Coordinates of C-alpha atoms and ligand atoms in Angstrom, one line a residue:
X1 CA 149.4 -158.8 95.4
X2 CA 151.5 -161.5 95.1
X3 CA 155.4 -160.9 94.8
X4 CA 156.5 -160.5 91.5
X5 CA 160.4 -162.8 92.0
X6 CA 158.2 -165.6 93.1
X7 CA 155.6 -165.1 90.4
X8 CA 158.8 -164.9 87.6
X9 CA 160.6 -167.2 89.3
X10 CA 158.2 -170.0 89.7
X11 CA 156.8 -170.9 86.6
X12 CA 155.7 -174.3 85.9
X13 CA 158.5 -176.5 83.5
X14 CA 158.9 -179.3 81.8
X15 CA 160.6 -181.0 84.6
X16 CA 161.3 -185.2 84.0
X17 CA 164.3 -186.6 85.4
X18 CA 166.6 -183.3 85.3
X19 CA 165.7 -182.2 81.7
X20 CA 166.9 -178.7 81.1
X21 CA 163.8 -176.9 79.7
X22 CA 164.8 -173.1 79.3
X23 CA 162.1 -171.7 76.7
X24 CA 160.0 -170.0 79.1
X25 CA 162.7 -168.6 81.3
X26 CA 164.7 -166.9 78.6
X27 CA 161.5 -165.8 76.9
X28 CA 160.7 -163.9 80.7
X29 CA 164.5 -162.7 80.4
X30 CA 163.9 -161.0 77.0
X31 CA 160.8 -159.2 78.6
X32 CA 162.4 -157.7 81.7
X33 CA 165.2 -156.9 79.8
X34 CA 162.5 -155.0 77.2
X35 CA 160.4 -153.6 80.3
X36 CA 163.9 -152.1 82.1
X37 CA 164.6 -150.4 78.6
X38 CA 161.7 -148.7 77.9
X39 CA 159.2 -149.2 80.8
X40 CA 157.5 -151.9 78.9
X41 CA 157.5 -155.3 78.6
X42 CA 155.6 -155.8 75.3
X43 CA 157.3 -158.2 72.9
X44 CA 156.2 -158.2 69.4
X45 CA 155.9 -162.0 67.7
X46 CA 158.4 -161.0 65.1
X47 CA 160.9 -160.1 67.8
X48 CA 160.6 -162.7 69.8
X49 CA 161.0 -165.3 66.9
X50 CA 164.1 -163.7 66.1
X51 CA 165.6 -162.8 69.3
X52 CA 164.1 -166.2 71.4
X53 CA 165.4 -168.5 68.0
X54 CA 169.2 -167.4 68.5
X55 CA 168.9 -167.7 72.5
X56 CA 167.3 -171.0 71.9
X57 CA 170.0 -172.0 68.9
X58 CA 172.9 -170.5 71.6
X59 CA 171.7 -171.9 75.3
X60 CA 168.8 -174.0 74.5
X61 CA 168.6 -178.0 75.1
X62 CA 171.0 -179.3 72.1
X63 CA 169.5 -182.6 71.6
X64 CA 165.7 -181.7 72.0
X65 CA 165.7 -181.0 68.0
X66 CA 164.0 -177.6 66.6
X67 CA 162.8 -175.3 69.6
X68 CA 160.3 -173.1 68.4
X69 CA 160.0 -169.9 70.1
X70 CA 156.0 -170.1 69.8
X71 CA 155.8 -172.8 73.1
X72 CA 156.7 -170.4 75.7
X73 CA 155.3 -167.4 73.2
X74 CA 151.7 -168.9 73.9
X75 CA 152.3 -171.1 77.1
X76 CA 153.6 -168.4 79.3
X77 CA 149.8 -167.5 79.7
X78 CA 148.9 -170.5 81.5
X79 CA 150.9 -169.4 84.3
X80 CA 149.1 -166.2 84.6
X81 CA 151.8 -163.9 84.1
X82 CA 151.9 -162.9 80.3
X83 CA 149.5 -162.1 78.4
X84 CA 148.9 -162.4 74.5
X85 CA 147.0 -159.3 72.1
X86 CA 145.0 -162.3 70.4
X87 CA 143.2 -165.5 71.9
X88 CA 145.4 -168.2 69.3
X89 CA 146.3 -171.8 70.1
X90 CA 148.8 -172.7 71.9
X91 CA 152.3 -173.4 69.7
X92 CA 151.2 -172.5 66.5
X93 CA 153.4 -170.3 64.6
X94 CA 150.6 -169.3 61.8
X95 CA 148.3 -167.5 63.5
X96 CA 151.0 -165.4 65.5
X97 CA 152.4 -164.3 62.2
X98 CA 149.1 -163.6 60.8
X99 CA 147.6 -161.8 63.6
X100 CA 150.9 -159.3 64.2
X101 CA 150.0 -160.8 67.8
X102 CA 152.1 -159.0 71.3
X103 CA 152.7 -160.3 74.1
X104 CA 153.6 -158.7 77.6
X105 CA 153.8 -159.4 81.1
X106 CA 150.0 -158.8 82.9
X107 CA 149.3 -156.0 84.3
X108 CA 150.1 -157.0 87.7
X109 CA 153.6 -158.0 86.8
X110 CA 154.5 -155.1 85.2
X111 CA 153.0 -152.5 87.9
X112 CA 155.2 -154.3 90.7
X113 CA 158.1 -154.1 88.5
X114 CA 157.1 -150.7 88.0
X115 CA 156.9 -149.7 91.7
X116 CA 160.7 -151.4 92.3
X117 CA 162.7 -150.9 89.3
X118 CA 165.9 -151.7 90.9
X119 CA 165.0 -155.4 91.6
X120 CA 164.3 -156.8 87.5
X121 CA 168.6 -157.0 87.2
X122 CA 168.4 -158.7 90.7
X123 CA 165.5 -161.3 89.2
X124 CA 167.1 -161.3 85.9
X125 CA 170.0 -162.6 87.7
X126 CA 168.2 -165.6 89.3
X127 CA 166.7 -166.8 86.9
X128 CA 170.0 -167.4 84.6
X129 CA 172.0 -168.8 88.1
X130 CA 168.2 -170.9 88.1
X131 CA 168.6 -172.2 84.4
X132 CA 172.1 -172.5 83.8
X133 CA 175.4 -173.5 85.7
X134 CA 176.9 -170.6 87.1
X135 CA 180.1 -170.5 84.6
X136 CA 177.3 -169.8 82.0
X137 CA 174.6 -167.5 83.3
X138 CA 176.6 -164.3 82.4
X139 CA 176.6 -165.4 78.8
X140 CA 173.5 -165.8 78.9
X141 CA 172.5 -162.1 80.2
X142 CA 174.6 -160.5 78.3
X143 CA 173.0 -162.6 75.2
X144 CA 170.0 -161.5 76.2
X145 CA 171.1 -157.6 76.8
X146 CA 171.8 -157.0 80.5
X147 CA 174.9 -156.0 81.9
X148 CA 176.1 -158.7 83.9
X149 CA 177.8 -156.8 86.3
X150 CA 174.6 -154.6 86.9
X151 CA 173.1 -157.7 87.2
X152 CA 174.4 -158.6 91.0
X153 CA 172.9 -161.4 92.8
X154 CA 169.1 -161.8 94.0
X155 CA 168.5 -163.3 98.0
X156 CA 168.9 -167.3 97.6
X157 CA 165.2 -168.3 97.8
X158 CA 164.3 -170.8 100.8
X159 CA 165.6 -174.1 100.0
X160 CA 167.6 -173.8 97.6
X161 CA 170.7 -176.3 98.0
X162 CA 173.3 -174.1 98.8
X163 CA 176.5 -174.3 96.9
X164 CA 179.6 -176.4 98.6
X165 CA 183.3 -174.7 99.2
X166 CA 184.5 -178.1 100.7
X167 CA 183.4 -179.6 97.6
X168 CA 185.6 -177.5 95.6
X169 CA 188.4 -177.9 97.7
X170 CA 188.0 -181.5 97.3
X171 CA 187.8 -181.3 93.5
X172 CA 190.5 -179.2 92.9
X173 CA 192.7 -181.5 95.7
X174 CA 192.1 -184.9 94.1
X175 CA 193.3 -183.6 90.6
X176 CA 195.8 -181.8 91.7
X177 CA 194.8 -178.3 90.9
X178 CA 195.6 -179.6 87.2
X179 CA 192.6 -179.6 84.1
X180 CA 191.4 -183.0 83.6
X181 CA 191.8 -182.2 79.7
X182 CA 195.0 -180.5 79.1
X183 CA 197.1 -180.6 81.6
X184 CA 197.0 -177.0 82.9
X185 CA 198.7 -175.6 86.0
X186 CA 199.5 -172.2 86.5
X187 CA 200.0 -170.9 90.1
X188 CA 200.3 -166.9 90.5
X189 CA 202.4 -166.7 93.6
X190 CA 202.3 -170.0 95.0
X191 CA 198.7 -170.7 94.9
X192 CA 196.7 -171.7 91.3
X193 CA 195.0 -169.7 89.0
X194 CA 192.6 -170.1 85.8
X195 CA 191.5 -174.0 87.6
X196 CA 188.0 -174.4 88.5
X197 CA 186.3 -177.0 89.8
X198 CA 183.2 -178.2 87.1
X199 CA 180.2 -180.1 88.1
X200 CA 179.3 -182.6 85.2
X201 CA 175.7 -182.7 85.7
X202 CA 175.2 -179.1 86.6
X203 CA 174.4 -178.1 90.4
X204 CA 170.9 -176.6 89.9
X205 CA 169.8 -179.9 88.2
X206 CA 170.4 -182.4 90.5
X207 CA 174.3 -182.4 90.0
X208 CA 175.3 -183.6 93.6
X209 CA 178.6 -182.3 95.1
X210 CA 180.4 -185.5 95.0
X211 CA 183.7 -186.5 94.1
X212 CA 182.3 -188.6 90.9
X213 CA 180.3 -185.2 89.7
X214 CA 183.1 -183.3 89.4
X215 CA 186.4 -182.0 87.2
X216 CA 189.0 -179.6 87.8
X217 CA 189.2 -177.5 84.3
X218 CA 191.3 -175.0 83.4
X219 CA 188.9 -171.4 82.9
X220 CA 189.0 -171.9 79.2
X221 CA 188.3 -175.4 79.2
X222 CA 185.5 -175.2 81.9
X223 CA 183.5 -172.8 79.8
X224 CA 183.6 -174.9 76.7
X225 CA 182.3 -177.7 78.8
X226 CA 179.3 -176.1 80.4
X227 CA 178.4 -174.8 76.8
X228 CA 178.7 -178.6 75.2
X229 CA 181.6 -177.6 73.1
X230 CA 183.5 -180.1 75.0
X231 CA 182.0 -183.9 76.2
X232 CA 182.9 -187.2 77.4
X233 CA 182.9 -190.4 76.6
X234 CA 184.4 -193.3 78.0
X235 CA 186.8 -191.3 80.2
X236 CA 188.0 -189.4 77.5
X237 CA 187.2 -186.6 76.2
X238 CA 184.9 -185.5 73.2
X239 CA 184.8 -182.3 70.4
X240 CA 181.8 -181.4 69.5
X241 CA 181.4 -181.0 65.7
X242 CA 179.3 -177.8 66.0
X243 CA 183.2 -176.6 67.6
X244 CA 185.4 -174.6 64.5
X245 CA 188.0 -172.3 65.3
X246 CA 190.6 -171.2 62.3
X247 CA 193.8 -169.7 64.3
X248 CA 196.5 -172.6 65.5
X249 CA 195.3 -171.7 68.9
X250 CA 191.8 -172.1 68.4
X251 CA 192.3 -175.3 66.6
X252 CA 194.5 -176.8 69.3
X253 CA 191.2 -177.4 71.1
X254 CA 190.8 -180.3 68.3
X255 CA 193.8 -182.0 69.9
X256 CA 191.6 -182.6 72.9
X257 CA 189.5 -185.2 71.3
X258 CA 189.9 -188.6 72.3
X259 CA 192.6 -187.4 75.0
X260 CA 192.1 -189.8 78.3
X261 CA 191.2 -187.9 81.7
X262 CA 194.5 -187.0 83.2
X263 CA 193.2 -189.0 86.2
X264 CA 195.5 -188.3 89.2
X265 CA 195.5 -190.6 92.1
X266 CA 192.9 -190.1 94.5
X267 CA 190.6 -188.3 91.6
X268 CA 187.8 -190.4 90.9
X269 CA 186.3 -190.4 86.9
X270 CA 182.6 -188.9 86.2
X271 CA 180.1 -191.3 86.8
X272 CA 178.8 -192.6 84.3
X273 CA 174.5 -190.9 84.9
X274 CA 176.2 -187.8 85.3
X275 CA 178.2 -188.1 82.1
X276 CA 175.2 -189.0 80.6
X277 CA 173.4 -186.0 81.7
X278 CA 175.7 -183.6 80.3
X279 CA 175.8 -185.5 77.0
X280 CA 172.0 -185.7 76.6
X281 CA 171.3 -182.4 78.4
X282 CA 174.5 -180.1 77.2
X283 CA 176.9 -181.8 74.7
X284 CA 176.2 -179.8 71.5
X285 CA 175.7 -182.0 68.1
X286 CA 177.8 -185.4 68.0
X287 CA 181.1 -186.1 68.5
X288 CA 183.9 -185.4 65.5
X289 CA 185.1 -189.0 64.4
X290 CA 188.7 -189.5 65.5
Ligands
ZN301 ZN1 192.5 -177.2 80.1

């Protein structure tokens, strides 16, 4: 018996130069998630096209066009962990309507689930810190229905690329432990608070700890940038039109579009591949006209 993390965790993706493909993953959350509620993982069709659409809609690839939920829905089989009540085609929407078809985890899956139920919010946990940057995979749990605190960290599997302090040090150092966008910085006592360092291309896709892969953001500012509210372009920075917000302070983040990098000397900008990652790979919509 093979062991279930490894099986869940190492799924075969779409993977071509760093492109974010999240459909099977969240599709696997949504079914451990299912199975830790009710000792099952089965997934009716009409569920999953409801429940998968709005995780796709919310944390899915923005500029890959309509996801449909029926890839990973009928695909997931190939890697011999999920299995569907009907033999349909692959990605075809039709015949899962028309048949009322289920899916659920194989047997084996769900019997070694079974015998360790205290290690699916430990899994669940790695796969979002596999997916998503880390500022991000909590939203995504909880999206999907886990408690994110439950959820505590799974062992680091062997070779992963371990994440950097130094490199954060350095980030937060060259810009002055001031947001690249607004300006922010609060100290509590003497030493900064609410400014993290961001990767631009994301760690866990080939987002290198370098000096030109990374921002200091204030909290607020770093989470609206891993979610592709926020973008760049041409060292300054970008709204994304999919953004609305109806209070004064909401809308202030409007006044952030077009704003230069408050470059500080010694920071060096984004590079421009890694810009272009997060704009092809995270930035949501296009850009409000200034
Ligand atoms: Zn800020």
């Amino acid at each position: 018996m093979g062991d279930v993390r490894s099986a869940l965790l190492g799924i075969r993706q779409y993977q071509a130069s760093g492109q974010r493909a999240p459909h099977k993953p969240l599709l696997i959350l949504l079914a451990l998630e299912k199975f830790s509620r009710t000792g099952s993982s089965e997934l009716a069709w009409e569920t999953v096209e409801e429940q998968l659409g709005k995780l796709l809609d919310e944390f899915g690839v923005p500029k890959q066009g309509p996801q449909s939920p029926s890839y990973p829905f009928t695909r997931l089989r190939a890697d011999g962990i999920w299995e569907l009540s009907e033999d349909v085609p692959d990605d075809q929407i039709t015949p899962l309507r028309q048949g009322k078809v289920v899916g659920r985890f194989s047997d084996s899956i769900e019997c070694q689930l079974r015998s360790d139920p205290s290690q699916i919010a430990s899994i669940a946990r790695s796969i979002a810190e596999a997916q998503f940057t880390s500022s991000i995979a909590d939203d995504v749990l909880t999206a999907v229905g886990f408690d994110p605190e439950s959820a505590t960290a799974g062992e680091p599997s062997s070779g992963t690329r371990r994440r950097s302090a130094a490199w954060r040090e350095q980030i937060l150092q060259a810009w002055d432990r001031a947001c690249a966008f607004c300006g922010f910085d609060g100290a509590l006592g003497g030493v900064a608070v609410g400014i993290e360092a961001a990767h631009v291309r994301w760690f866990n896709f080939d987002g290198p700890d370098e000096p030109d892969n990374g921002l200091a953001l204030c909290s607020l500012h770093h989470k609206l940038f891993d979610r592709g509210a926020l973008g760049l372009a041409d060292g300054r920075v970008v709204v994304s039109n999919f953004f609305s917000a109806s209070t004064d302070s909401g809308r202030r983040i409007y006044d952030l579009h077009g704003v230069e990098l408050r470059l500080r000397p010694g920071a060096l900008a984004p590079a421009a591949s890694y810009v272009e990652w997060h704009t092809s790979q995270v930035f949501r919509g296009v850009s409000l006209t200034s």
